[in-house]
PDB file of N, CA, C and O in Angstrom:
ATOM      1  N   UNK V   3      -1.372  -2.399  -8.449  1.00 52.00           N
ATOM      2  CA  UNK V   3      -0.719  -3.288  -7.491  1.00 52.00           C
ATOM      3  C   UNK V   3       0.241  -2.504  -6.600  1.00 52.00           C
ATOM      4  O   UNK V   3       0.397  -2.807  -5.443  1.00 52.00           O
ATOM      5  N   UNK V   4       0.904  -1.503  -7.201  1.00 74.00           N
ATOM      6  CA  UNK V   4       1.855  -0.701  -6.433  1.00 74.00           C
ATOM      7  C   UNK V   4       1.141   0.098  -5.347  1.00 74.00           C
ATOM      8  O   UNK V   4       1.638   0.227  -4.233  1.00 74.00           O
ATOM      9  N   UNK V   5      -0.035   0.611  -5.658  1.00 83.00           N
ATOM     10  CA  UNK V   5      -0.800   1.387  -4.682  1.00 83.00           C
ATOM     11  C   UNK V   5      -1.254   0.509  -3.530  1.00 83.00           C
ATOM     12  O   UNK V   5      -1.212   0.923  -2.373  1.00 83.00           O
ATOM     13  N   UNK V   6      -1.683  -0.710  -3.812  1.00 85.00           N
ATOM     14  CA  UNK V   6      -2.110  -1.623  -2.758  1.00 85.00           C
ATOM     15  C   UNK V   6      -0.938  -1.959  -1.836  1.00 85.00           C
ATOM     16  O   UNK V   6      -1.108  -2.026  -0.614  1.00 85.00           O
ATOM     17  N   UNK V   7       0.230  -2.141  -2.411  1.00 81.00           N
ATOM     18  CA  UNK V   7       1.418  -2.419  -1.594  1.00 81.00           C
ATOM     19  C   UNK V   7       1.770  -1.215  -0.735  1.00 81.00           C
ATOM     20  O   UNK V   7       2.179  -1.372   0.424  1.00 81.00           O
ATOM     21  N   UNK V   8       1.613  -0.013  -1.284  1.00 82.00           N
ATOM     22  CA  UNK V   8       1.892   1.207  -0.520  1.00 82.00           C
ATOM     23  C   UNK V   8       0.936   1.337   0.657  1.00 82.00           C
ATOM     24  O   UNK V   8       1.350   1.670   1.770  1.00 82.00           O
ATOM     25  N   UNK V   9      -0.341   1.084   0.423  1.00 88.00           N
ATOM     26  CA  UNK V   9      -1.338   1.170   1.490  1.00 88.00           C
ATOM     27  C   UNK V   9      -1.045   0.134   2.566  1.00 88.00           C
ATOM     28  O   UNK V   9      -1.105   0.437   3.767  1.00 88.00           O
ATOM     29  N   UNK V  10      -0.730  -1.077   2.158  1.00 88.00           N
ATOM     30  CA  UNK V  10      -0.408  -2.133   3.123  1.00 88.00           C
ATOM     31  C   UNK V  10       0.823  -1.753   3.943  1.00 88.00           C
ATOM     32  O   UNK V  10       0.843  -1.941   5.166  1.00 88.00           O
ATOM     33  N   UNK V  11       1.818  -1.192   3.305  1.00 85.00           N
ATOM     34  CA  UNK V  11       3.031  -0.766   4.010  1.00 85.00           C
ATOM     35  C   UNK V  11       2.709   0.298   5.049  1.00 85.00           C
ATOM     36  O   UNK V  11       3.166   0.223   6.191  1.00 85.00           O
ATOM     37  N   UNK V  12       1.909   1.282   4.663  1.00 87.00           N
ATOM     38  CA  UNK V  12       1.539   2.350   5.603  1.00 87.00           C
ATOM     39  C   UNK V  12       0.775   1.772   6.783  1.00 87.00           C
ATOM     40  O   UNK V  12       1.036   2.117   7.944  1.00 87.00           O
ATOM     41  N   UNK V  13      -0.165   0.876   6.524  1.00 91.00           N
ATOM     42  CA  UNK V  13      -0.946   0.276   7.609  1.00 91.00           C
ATOM     43  C   UNK V  13      -0.068  -0.532   8.564  1.00 91.00           C
ATOM     44  O   UNK V  13      -0.248  -0.478   9.779  1.00 91.00           O
ATOM     45  N   UNK V  14       0.883  -1.268   8.021  1.00 89.00           N
ATOM     46  CA  UNK V  14       1.783  -2.052   8.865  1.00 89.00           C
ATOM     47  C   UNK V  14       2.670  -1.157   9.720  1.00 89.00           C
ATOM     48  O   UNK V  14       2.902  -1.445  10.900  1.00 89.00           O
ATOM     49  N   UNK V  15       3.154  -0.066   9.152  1.00 88.00           N
ATOM     50  CA  UNK V  15       4.003   0.861   9.900  1.00 88.00           C
ATOM     51  C   UNK V  15       3.209   1.523  11.016  1.00 88.00           C
ATOM     52  O   UNK V  15       3.675   1.631  12.154  1.00 88.00           O
ATOM     53  N   UNK V  16       1.989   1.955  10.704  1.00 91.00           N
ATOM     54  CA  UNK V  16       1.145   2.582  11.728  1.00 91.00           C
ATOM     55  C   UNK V  16       0.829   1.587  12.829  1.00 91.00           C
ATOM     56  O   UNK V  16       0.909   1.915  14.022  1.00 91.00           O
ATOM     57  N   UNK V  17       0.502   0.360  12.467  1.00 91.00           N
ATOM     58  CA  UNK V  17       0.203  -0.666  13.468  1.00 91.00           C
ATOM     59  C   UNK V  17       1.421  -0.942  14.352  1.00 91.00           C
ATOM     60  O   UNK V  17       1.298  -1.011  15.581  1.00 91.00           O
ATOM     61  N   UNK V  18       2.576  -1.091  13.736  1.00 88.00           N
ATOM     62  CA  UNK V  18       3.790  -1.364  14.510  1.00 88.00           C
ATOM     63  C   UNK V  18       4.117  -0.204  15.445  1.00 88.00           C
ATOM     64  O   UNK V  18       4.564  -0.416  16.575  1.00 88.00           O
ATOM     65  N   UNK V  19       3.871   1.016  14.987  1.00 89.00           N
ATOM     66  CA  UNK V  19       4.163   2.191  15.798  1.00 89.00           C
ATOM     67  C   UNK V  19       3.192   2.306  16.972  1.00 89.00           C
ATOM     68  O   UNK V  19       3.597   2.618  18.091  1.00 89.00           O
ATOM     69  N   UNK V  20       1.924   2.042  16.733  1.00 91.00           N
ATOM     70  CA  UNK V  20       0.919   2.177  17.788  1.00 91.00           C
ATOM     71  C   UNK V  20       0.933   1.021  18.777  1.00 91.00           C
ATOM     72  O   UNK V  20       0.443   1.161  19.899  1.00 91.00           O
ATOM     73  N   UNK V  21       1.470  -0.124  18.369  1.00 90.00           N
ATOM     74  CA  UNK V  21       1.488  -1.273  19.271  1.00 90.00           C
ATOM     75  C   UNK V  21       2.393  -1.064  20.483  1.00 90.00           C
ATOM     76  O   UNK V  21       2.140  -1.641  21.538  1.00 90.00           O
ATOM     77  N   UNK V  22       3.413  -0.251  20.349  1.00 89.00           N
ATOM     78  CA  UNK V  22       4.320  -0.030  21.483  1.00 89.00           C
ATOM     79  C   UNK V  22       3.617   0.667  22.645  1.00 89.00           C
ATOM     80  O   UNK V  22       3.604   0.123  23.754  1.00 89.00           O
ATOM     81  N   UNK V  23       3.007   1.825  22.464  1.00 91.00           N
ATOM     82  CA  UNK V  23       2.337   2.443  23.615  1.00 91.00           C
ATOM     83  C   UNK V  23       1.115   1.662  24.084  1.00 91.00           C
ATOM     84  O   UNK V  23       0.851   1.596  25.295  1.00 91.00           O
ATOM     85  N   UNK V  24       0.393   1.042  23.156  1.00 92.00           N
ATOM     86  CA  UNK V  24      -0.768   0.247  23.561  1.00 92.00           C
ATOM     87  C   UNK V  24      -0.319  -0.968  24.360  1.00 92.00           C
ATOM     88  O   UNK V  24      -0.886  -1.295  25.407  1.00 92.00           O
ATOM     89  N   UNK V  25       0.709  -1.636  23.883  1.00 90.00           N
ATOM     90  CA  UNK V  25       1.230  -2.797  24.601  1.00 90.00           C
ATOM     91  C   UNK V  25       1.794  -2.436  25.958  1.00 90.00           C
ATOM     92  O   UNK V  25       1.586  -3.148  26.944  1.00 90.00           O
ATOM     93  N   UNK V  26       2.505  -1.311  26.012  1.00 90.00           N
ATOM     94  CA  UNK V  26       3.092  -0.880  27.285  1.00 90.00           C
ATOM     95  C   UNK V  26       2.011  -0.515  28.296  1.00 90.00           C
ATOM     96  O   UNK V  26       2.186  -0.711  29.499  1.00 90.00           O
ATOM     97  N   UNK V  27       0.885   0.001  27.821  1.00 93.00           N
ATOM     98  CA  UNK V  27      -0.186   0.420  28.728  1.00 93.00           C
ATOM     99  C   UNK V  27      -1.099  -0.731  29.125  1.00 93.00           C
ATOM    100  O   UNK V  27      -1.488  -0.834  30.296  1.00 93.00           O
ATOM    101  N   UNK V  28      -1.446  -1.594  28.198  1.00 94.00           N
ATOM    102  CA  UNK V  28      -2.481  -2.592  28.456  1.00 94.00           C
ATOM    103  C   UNK V  28      -1.984  -4.034  28.546  1.00 94.00           C
ATOM    104  O   UNK V  28      -2.708  -4.895  29.041  1.00 94.00           O
ATOM    105  N   UNK V  29      -0.803  -4.304  28.061  1.00 92.00           N
ATOM    106  CA  UNK V  29      -0.271  -5.676  28.079  1.00 92.00           C
ATOM    107  C   UNK V  29       1.060  -5.719  28.814  1.00 92.00           C
ATOM    108  O   UNK V  29       2.048  -6.262  28.316  1.00 92.00           O
ATOM    109  N   UNK V  30       1.069  -5.147  29.995  1.00 92.00           N
ATOM    110  CA  UNK V  30       2.313  -5.048  30.759  1.00 92.00           C
ATOM    111  C   UNK V  30       2.882  -6.410  31.110  1.00 92.00           C
ATOM    112  O   UNK V  30       4.107  -6.576  31.143  1.00 92.00           O
ATOM    113  N   UNK V  31       2.011  -7.387  31.357  1.00 93.00           N
ATOM    114  CA  UNK V  31       2.520  -8.728  31.681  1.00 93.00           C
ATOM    115  C   UNK V  31       3.290  -9.328  30.509  1.00 93.00           C
ATOM    116  O   UNK V  31       4.309  -9.994  30.710  1.00 93.00           O
ATOM    117  N   UNK V  32       2.818  -9.084  29.306  1.00 92.00           N
ATOM    118  CA  UNK V  32       3.518  -9.576  28.113  1.00 92.00           C
ATOM    119  C   UNK V  32       4.863  -8.872  27.957  1.00 92.00           C
ATOM    120  O   UNK V  32       5.879  -9.506  27.677  1.00 92.00           O
ATOM    121  N   UNK V  33       4.872  -7.573  28.173  1.00 91.00           N
ATOM    122  CA  UNK V  33       6.097  -6.803  27.987  1.00 91.00           C
ATOM    123  C   UNK V  33       7.128  -7.072  29.079  1.00 91.00           C
ATOM    124  O   UNK V  33       8.300  -6.760  28.894  1.00 91.00           O
ATOM    125  N   UNK V  34       6.719  -7.634  30.208  1.00 93.00           N
ATOM    126  CA  UNK V  34       7.641  -7.930  31.304  1.00 93.00           C
ATOM    127  C   UNK V  34       8.334  -9.282  31.166  1.00 93.00           C
ATOM    128  O   UNK V  34       9.221  -9.591  31.952  1.00 93.00           O
ATOM    129  N   UNK V  35       7.949 -10.074  30.193  1.00 94.00           N
ATOM    130  CA  UNK V  35       8.535 -11.411  30.029  1.00 94.00           C
ATOM    131  C   UNK V  35      10.020 -11.276  29.727  1.00 94.00           C
ATOM    132  O   UNK V  35      10.423 -10.592  28.790  1.00 94.00           O
ATOM    133  N   UNK V  36      10.835 -11.924  30.543  1.00 95.00           N
ATOM    134  CA  UNK V  36      12.289 -11.881  30.368  1.00 95.00           C
ATOM    135  C   UNK V  36      12.696 -12.729  29.169  1.00 95.00           C
ATOM    136  O   UNK V  36      12.217 -13.832  28.978  1.00 95.00           O
ATOM    137  N   UNK V  37      13.600 -12.193  28.362  1.00 94.00           N
ATOM    138  CA  UNK V  37      14.107 -12.907  27.205  1.00 94.00           C
ATOM    139  C   UNK V  37      15.524 -13.392  27.476  1.00 94.00           C
ATOM    140  O   UNK V  37      15.843 -14.559  27.274  1.00 94.00           O
ATOM    141  N   UNK V  38      16.352 -12.474  27.953  1.00 94.00           N
ATOM    142  CA  UNK V  38      17.744 -12.813  28.271  1.00 94.00           C
ATOM    143  C   UNK V  38      18.253 -11.802  29.284  1.00 94.00           C
ATOM    144  O   UNK V  38      18.344 -10.607  28.980  1.00 94.00           O
ATOM    145  N   UNK V  39      18.593 -12.256  30.471  1.00 93.00           N
ATOM    146  CA  UNK V  39      19.085 -11.353  31.512  1.00 93.00           C
ATOM    147  C   UNK V  39      18.047 -10.300  31.847  1.00 93.00           C
ATOM    148  O   UNK V  39      16.917 -10.619  32.179  1.00 93.00           O
ATOM    149  N   UNK V  40      18.437  -9.031  31.754  1.00 93.00           N
ATOM    150  CA  UNK V  40      17.502  -7.941  32.049  1.00 93.00           C
ATOM    151  C   UNK V  40      16.682  -7.530  30.821  1.00 93.00           C
ATOM    152  O   UNK V  40      15.830  -6.661  30.906  1.00 93.00           O
ATOM    153  N   UNK V  41      16.952  -8.149  29.696  1.00 94.00           N
ATOM    154  CA  UNK V  41      16.239  -7.826  28.461  1.00 94.00           C
ATOM    155  C   UNK V  41      14.878  -8.516  28.470  1.00 94.00           C
ATOM    156  O   UNK V  41      14.787  -9.725  28.671  1.00 94.00           O
ATOM    157  N   UNK V  42      13.829  -7.725  28.262  1.00 94.00           N
ATOM    158  CA  UNK V  42      12.492  -8.295  28.212  1.00 94.00           C
ATOM    159  C   UNK V  42      11.824  -7.985  26.867  1.00 94.00           C
ATOM    160  O   UNK V  42      12.404  -7.311  26.015  1.00 94.00           O
ATOM    161  N   UNK V  43      10.613  -8.482  26.710  1.00 93.00           N
ATOM    162  CA  UNK V  43       9.886  -8.305  25.452  1.00 93.00           C
ATOM    163  C   UNK V  43       9.666  -6.823  25.168  1.00 93.00           C
ATOM    164  O   UNK V  43       9.770  -6.376  24.012  1.00 93.00           O
ATOM    165  N   UNK V  44       9.381  -6.033  26.184  1.00 91.00           N
ATOM    166  CA  UNK V  44       9.151  -4.601  25.998  1.00 91.00           C
ATOM    167  C   UNK V  44      10.364  -3.891  25.422  1.00 91.00           C
ATOM    168  O   UNK V  44      10.239  -3.057  24.515  1.00 91.00           O
ATOM    169  N   UNK V  45      11.527  -4.207  25.944  1.00 93.00           N
ATOM    170  CA  UNK V  45      12.754  -3.581  25.438  1.00 93.00           C
ATOM    171  C   UNK V  45      13.003  -3.996  23.986  1.00 93.00           C
ATOM    172  O   UNK V  45      13.341  -3.161  23.142  1.00 93.00           O
ATOM    173  N   UNK V  46      12.807  -5.269  23.695  1.00 93.00           N
ATOM    174  CA  UNK V  46      13.008  -5.735  22.321  1.00 93.00           C
ATOM    175  C   UNK V  46      12.012  -5.083  21.362  1.00 93.00           C
ATOM    176  O   UNK V  46      12.375  -4.699  20.245  1.00 93.00           O
ATOM    177  N   UNK V  47      10.770  -4.945  21.829  1.00 91.00           N
ATOM    178  CA  UNK V  47       9.775  -4.310  20.971  1.00 91.00           C
ATOM    179  C   UNK V  47      10.109  -2.841  20.748  1.00 91.00           C
ATOM    180  O   UNK V  47       9.972  -2.322  19.641  1.00 91.00           O
ATOM    181  N   UNK V  48      10.569  -2.168  21.799  1.00 91.00           N
ATOM    182  CA  UNK V  48      10.962  -0.764  21.656  1.00 91.00           C
ATOM    183  C   UNK V  48      12.139  -0.633  20.693  1.00 91.00           C
ATOM    184  O   UNK V  48      12.170   0.286  19.866  1.00 91.00           O
ATOM    185  N   UNK V  49      13.103  -1.518  20.789  1.00 92.00           N
ATOM    186  CA  UNK V  49      14.239  -1.481  19.864  1.00 92.00           C
ATOM    187  C   UNK V  49      13.816  -1.794  18.430  1.00 92.00           C
ATOM    188  O   UNK V  49      14.433  -1.316  17.482  1.00 92.00           O
ATOM    189  N   UNK V  50      12.758  -2.592  18.283  1.00 91.00           N
ATOM    190  CA  UNK V  50      12.278  -2.905  16.935  1.00 91.00           C
ATOM    191  C   UNK V  50      11.752  -1.656  16.226  1.00 91.00           C
ATOM    192  O   UNK V  50      11.683  -1.619  14.997  1.00 91.00           O
ATOM    193  N   UNK V  51      11.418  -0.620  16.992  1.00 91.00           N
ATOM    194  CA  UNK V  51      10.958   0.626  16.381  1.00 91.00           C
ATOM    195  C   UNK V  51      12.067   1.266  15.545  1.00 91.00           C
ATOM    196  O   UNK V  51      11.787   1.952  14.565  1.00 91.00           O
ATOM    197  N   UNK V  52      13.313   1.042  15.930  1.00 92.00           N
ATOM    198  CA  UNK V  52      14.427   1.543  15.121  1.00 92.00           C
ATOM    199  C   UNK V  52      14.476   0.826  13.774  1.00 92.00           C
ATOM    200  O   UNK V  52      14.766   1.441  12.744  1.00 92.00           O
ATOM    201  N   UNK V  53      14.189  -0.466  13.782  1.00 91.00           N
ATOM    202  CA  UNK V  53      14.153  -1.225  12.532  1.00 91.00           C
ATOM    203  C   UNK V  53      13.032  -0.698  11.647  1.00 91.00           C
ATOM    204  O   UNK V  53      13.203  -0.530  10.437  1.00 91.00           O
ATOM    205  N   UNK V  54      11.879  -0.411  12.257  1.00 89.00           N
ATOM    206  CA  UNK V  54      10.761   0.154  11.502  1.00 89.00           C
ATOM    207  C   UNK V  54      11.161   1.509  10.907  1.00 89.00           C
ATOM    208  O   UNK V  54      10.884   1.791   9.737  1.00 89.00           O
ATOM    209  N   UNK V  55      11.830   2.335  11.698  1.00 91.00           N
ATOM    210  CA  UNK V  55      12.246   3.663  11.215  1.00 91.00           C
ATOM    211  C   UNK V  55      13.216   3.532  10.042  1.00 91.00           C
ATOM    212  O   UNK V  55      13.109   4.267   9.051  1.00 91.00           O
ATOM    213  N   UNK V  56      14.171   2.618  10.144  1.00 92.00           N
ATOM    214  CA  UNK V  56      15.102   2.409   9.034  1.00 92.00           C
ATOM    215  C   UNK V  56      14.358   1.880   7.805  1.00 92.00           C
ATOM    216  O   UNK V  56      14.657   2.256   6.668  1.00 92.00           O
ATOM    217  N   UNK V  57      13.386   1.012   8.028  1.00 88.00           N
ATOM    218  CA  UNK V  57      12.580   0.503   6.922  1.00 88.00           C
ATOM    219  C   UNK V  57      11.835   1.617   6.213  1.00 88.00           C
ATOM    220  O   UNK V  57      11.776   1.664   4.983  1.00 88.00           O
ATOM    221  N   UNK V  58      11.268   2.545   6.999  1.00 88.00           N
ATOM    222  CA  UNK V  58      10.580   3.695   6.420  1.00 88.00           C
ATOM    223  C   UNK V  58      11.561   4.521   5.592  1.00 88.00           C
ATOM    224  O   UNK V  58      11.236   4.976   4.488  1.00 88.00           O
ATOM    225  N   UNK V  59      12.758   4.728   6.106  1.00 91.00           N
ATOM    226  CA  UNK V  59      13.756   5.531   5.405  1.00 91.00           C
ATOM    227  C   UNK V  59      14.139   4.884   4.068  1.00 91.00           C
ATOM    228  O   UNK V  59      14.224   5.570   3.039  1.00 91.00           O
ATOM    229  N   UNK V  60      14.363   3.592   4.063  1.00 90.00           N
ATOM    230  CA  UNK V  60      14.719   2.903   2.814  1.00 90.00           C
ATOM    231  C   UNK V  60      13.554   2.917   1.829  1.00 90.00           C
ATOM    232  O   UNK V  60      13.745   3.106   0.630  1.00 90.00           O
ATOM    233  N   UNK V  61      12.356   2.728   2.330  1.00 86.00           N
ATOM    234  CA  UNK V  61      11.162   2.749   1.476  1.00 86.00           C
ATOM    235  C   UNK V  61      10.997   4.123   0.843  1.00 86.00           C
ATOM    236  O   UNK V  61      10.752   4.251  -0.355  1.00 86.00           O
ATOM    237  N   UNK V  62      11.139   5.168   1.651  1.00 87.00           N
ATOM    238  CA  UNK V  62      11.024   6.536   1.149  1.00 87.00           C
ATOM    239  C   UNK V  62      12.090   6.820   0.094  1.00 87.00           C
ATOM    240  O   UNK V  62      11.810   7.438  -0.930  1.00 87.00           O
ATOM    241  N   UNK V  63      13.306   6.364   0.343  1.00 89.00           N
ATOM    242  CA  UNK V  63      14.397   6.577  -0.611  1.00 89.00           C
ATOM    243  C   UNK V  63      14.079   5.930  -1.952  1.00 89.00           C
ATOM    244  O   UNK V  63      14.297   6.528  -3.011  1.00 89.00           O
ATOM    245  N   UNK V  64      13.548   4.725  -1.916  1.00 86.00           N
ATOM    246  CA  UNK V  64      13.195   4.035  -3.159  1.00 86.00           C
ATOM    247  C   UNK V  64      12.098   4.788  -3.901  1.00 86.00           C
ATOM    248  O   UNK V  64      12.157   4.949  -5.128  1.00 86.00           O
ATOM    249  N   UNK V  65      11.096   5.261  -3.176  1.00 83.00           N
ATOM    250  CA  UNK V  65      10.006   6.008  -3.807  1.00 83.00           C
ATOM    251  C   UNK V  65      10.507   7.361  -4.326  1.00 83.00           C
ATOM    252  O   UNK V  65      10.081   7.820  -5.380  1.00 83.00           O
ATOM    253  N   UNK V  66      11.383   8.004  -3.581  1.00 85.00           N
ATOM    254  CA  UNK V  66      11.878   9.327  -3.968  1.00 85.00           C
ATOM    255  C   UNK V  66      12.671   9.262  -5.269  1.00 85.00           C
ATOM    256  O   UNK V  66      12.651  10.212  -6.057  1.00 85.00           O
ATOM    257  N   UNK V  67      13.361   8.164  -5.502  1.00 84.00           N
ATOM    258  CA  UNK V  67      14.113   8.022  -6.751  1.00 84.00           C
ATOM    259  C   UNK V  67      13.174   8.093  -7.954  1.00 84.00           C
ATOM    260  O   UNK V  67      13.506   8.683  -8.976  1.00 84.00           O
ATOM    261  N   UNK V  68      11.983   7.496  -7.824  1.00 83.00           N
ATOM    262  CA  UNK V  68      11.005   7.566  -8.913  1.00 83.00           C
ATOM    263  C   UNK V  68      10.536   9.004  -9.112  1.00 83.00           C
ATOM    264  O   UNK V  68      10.389   9.477 -10.234  1.00 83.00           O
ATOM    265  N   UNK V  69      10.288   9.701  -8.003  1.00 85.00           N
ATOM    266  CA  UNK V  69       9.838  11.087  -8.097  1.00 85.00           C
ATOM    267  C   UNK V  69      10.931  11.990  -8.666  1.00 85.00           C
ATOM    268  O   UNK V  69      10.635  12.933  -9.408  1.00 85.00           O
ATOM    269  N   UNK V  70      12.176  11.719  -8.323  1.00 85.00           N
ATOM    270  CA  UNK V  70      13.283  12.505  -8.874  1.00 85.00           C
ATOM    271  C   UNK V  70      13.347  12.368 -10.389  1.00 85.00           C
ATOM    272  O   UNK V  70      13.566  13.349 -11.102  1.00 85.00           O
ATOM    273  N   UNK V  71      13.158  11.157 -10.881  1.00 84.00           N
ATOM    274  CA  UNK V  71      13.170  10.932 -12.327  1.00 84.00           C
ATOM    275  C   UNK V  71      12.002  11.650 -12.985  1.00 84.00           C
ATOM    276  O   UNK V  71      12.151  12.259 -14.057  1.00 84.00           O
ATOM    277  N   UNK V  72      10.841  11.614 -12.361  1.00 86.00           N
ATOM    278  CA  UNK V  72       9.668  12.302 -12.909  1.00 86.00           C
ATOM    279  C   UNK V  72       9.888  13.820 -12.908  1.00 86.00           C
ATOM    280  O   UNK V  72       9.525  14.506 -13.871  1.00 86.00           O
ATOM    281  N   UNK V  73      10.486  14.347 -11.853  1.00 89.00           N
ATOM    282  CA  UNK V  73      10.745  15.786 -11.768  1.00 89.00           C
ATOM    283  C   UNK V  73      11.749  16.214 -12.831  1.00 89.00           C
ATOM    284  O   UNK V  73      11.598  17.263 -13.453  1.00 89.00           O
ATOM    285  N   UNK V  74      12.778  15.412 -13.043  1.00 88.00           N
ATOM    286  CA  UNK V  74      13.773  15.740 -14.068  1.00 88.00           C
ATOM    287  C   UNK V  74      13.132  15.770 -15.453  1.00 88.00           C
ATOM    288  O   UNK V  74      13.446  16.638 -16.279  1.00 88.00           O
ATOM    289  N   UNK V  75      12.216  14.856 -15.688  1.00 89.00           N
ATOM    290  CA  UNK V  75      11.517  14.840 -16.972  1.00 89.00           C
ATOM    291  C   UNK V  75      10.649  16.090 -17.136  1.00 89.00           C
ATOM    292  O   UNK V  75      10.607  16.687 -18.217  1.00 89.00           O
ATOM    293  N   UNK V  76       9.997  16.514 -16.070  1.00 89.00           N
ATOM    294  CA  UNK V  76       9.198  17.738 -16.127  1.00 89.00           C
ATOM    295  C   UNK V  76      10.062  18.960 -16.425  1.00 89.00           C
ATOM    296  O   UNK V  76       9.677  19.835 -17.211  1.00 89.00           O
ATOM    297  N   UNK V  77      11.232  19.018 -15.811  1.00 90.00           N
ATOM    298  CA  UNK V  77      12.141  20.147 -16.051  1.00 90.00           C
ATOM    299  C   UNK V  77      12.593  20.153 -17.511  1.00 90.00           C
ATOM    300  O   UNK V  77      12.627  21.203 -18.161  1.00 90.00           O
ATOM    301  N   UNK V  78      12.927  18.985 -18.037  1.00 90.00           N
ATOM    302  CA  UNK V  78      13.330  18.898 -19.449  1.00 90.00           C
ATOM    303  C   UNK V  78      12.194  19.346 -20.363  1.00 90.00           C
ATOM    304  O   UNK V  78      12.407  20.101 -21.313  1.00 90.00           O
ATOM    305  N   UNK V  79      10.974  18.896 -20.077  1.00 88.00           N
ATOM    306  CA  UNK V  79       9.833  19.304 -20.881  1.00 88.00           C
ATOM    307  C   UNK V  79       9.593  20.802 -20.789  1.00 88.00           C
ATOM    308  O   UNK V  79       9.305  21.456 -21.795  1.00 88.00           O
ATOM    309  N   UNK V  80       9.709  21.367 -19.591  1.00 88.00           N
ATOM    310  CA  UNK V  80       9.486  22.802 -19.410  1.00 88.00           C
ATOM    311  C   UNK V  80      10.549  23.607 -20.150  1.00 88.00           C
ATOM    312  O   UNK V  80      10.239  24.638 -20.763  1.00 88.00           O
ATOM    313  N   UNK V  81      11.777  23.146 -20.112  1.00 86.00           N
ATOM    314  CA  UNK V  81      12.849  23.833 -20.845  1.00 86.00           C
ATOM    315  C   UNK V  81      12.597  23.791 -22.347  1.00 86.00           C
ATOM    316  O   UNK V  81      12.776  24.779 -23.048  1.00 86.00           O
ATOM    317  N   UNK V  82      12.158  22.639 -22.833  1.00 88.00           N
ATOM    318  CA  UNK V  82      11.898  22.480 -24.265  1.00 88.00           C
ATOM    319  C   UNK V  82      10.727  23.367 -24.701  1.00 88.00           C
ATOM    320  O   UNK V  82      10.763  24.004 -25.741  1.00 88.00           O
ATOM    321  N   UNK V  83       9.680  23.435 -23.887  1.00 87.00           N
ATOM    322  CA  UNK V  83       8.504  24.230 -24.232  1.00 87.00           C
ATOM    323  C   UNK V  83       8.809  25.728 -24.143  1.00 87.00           C
ATOM    324  O   UNK V  83       8.342  26.505 -24.961  1.00 87.00           O
ATOM    325  N   UNK V  84       9.627  26.102 -23.168  1.00 78.00           N
ATOM    326  CA  UNK V  84       9.929  27.502 -22.940  1.00 78.00           C
ATOM    327  C   UNK V  84      10.835  28.127 -23.972  1.00 78.00           C
ATOM    328  O   UNK V  84      10.950  29.345 -24.056  1.00 78.00           O
ATOM    329  N   UNK V  85      11.467  27.353 -24.793  1.00 65.00           N
ATOM    330  CA  UNK V  85      12.422  27.916 -25.765  1.00 65.00           C
ATOM    331  C   UNK V  85      11.792  28.245 -27.069  1.00 65.00           C
ATOM    332  O   UNK V  85      10.873  27.893 -27.566  1.00 65.00           O
TER     333      UNK V  85
END
């Protein structure tokens, strides 16, 4: 189940990342829609990339904690075997 969630997360991140240049190139009318003042859909979508980047950072941090624990266990095992 964890692997399926990881794959889904990667696919969503890639899709969100690729939608910005594709949308800017092919869906200019959508990106020009005014939301508030000079702020339009394109600007909001571009700013959402920062949210995606922070999400990636938090996700990586959570995964890295598991790897850190696994690495520490390997070091303990190697020390025990080496003595």
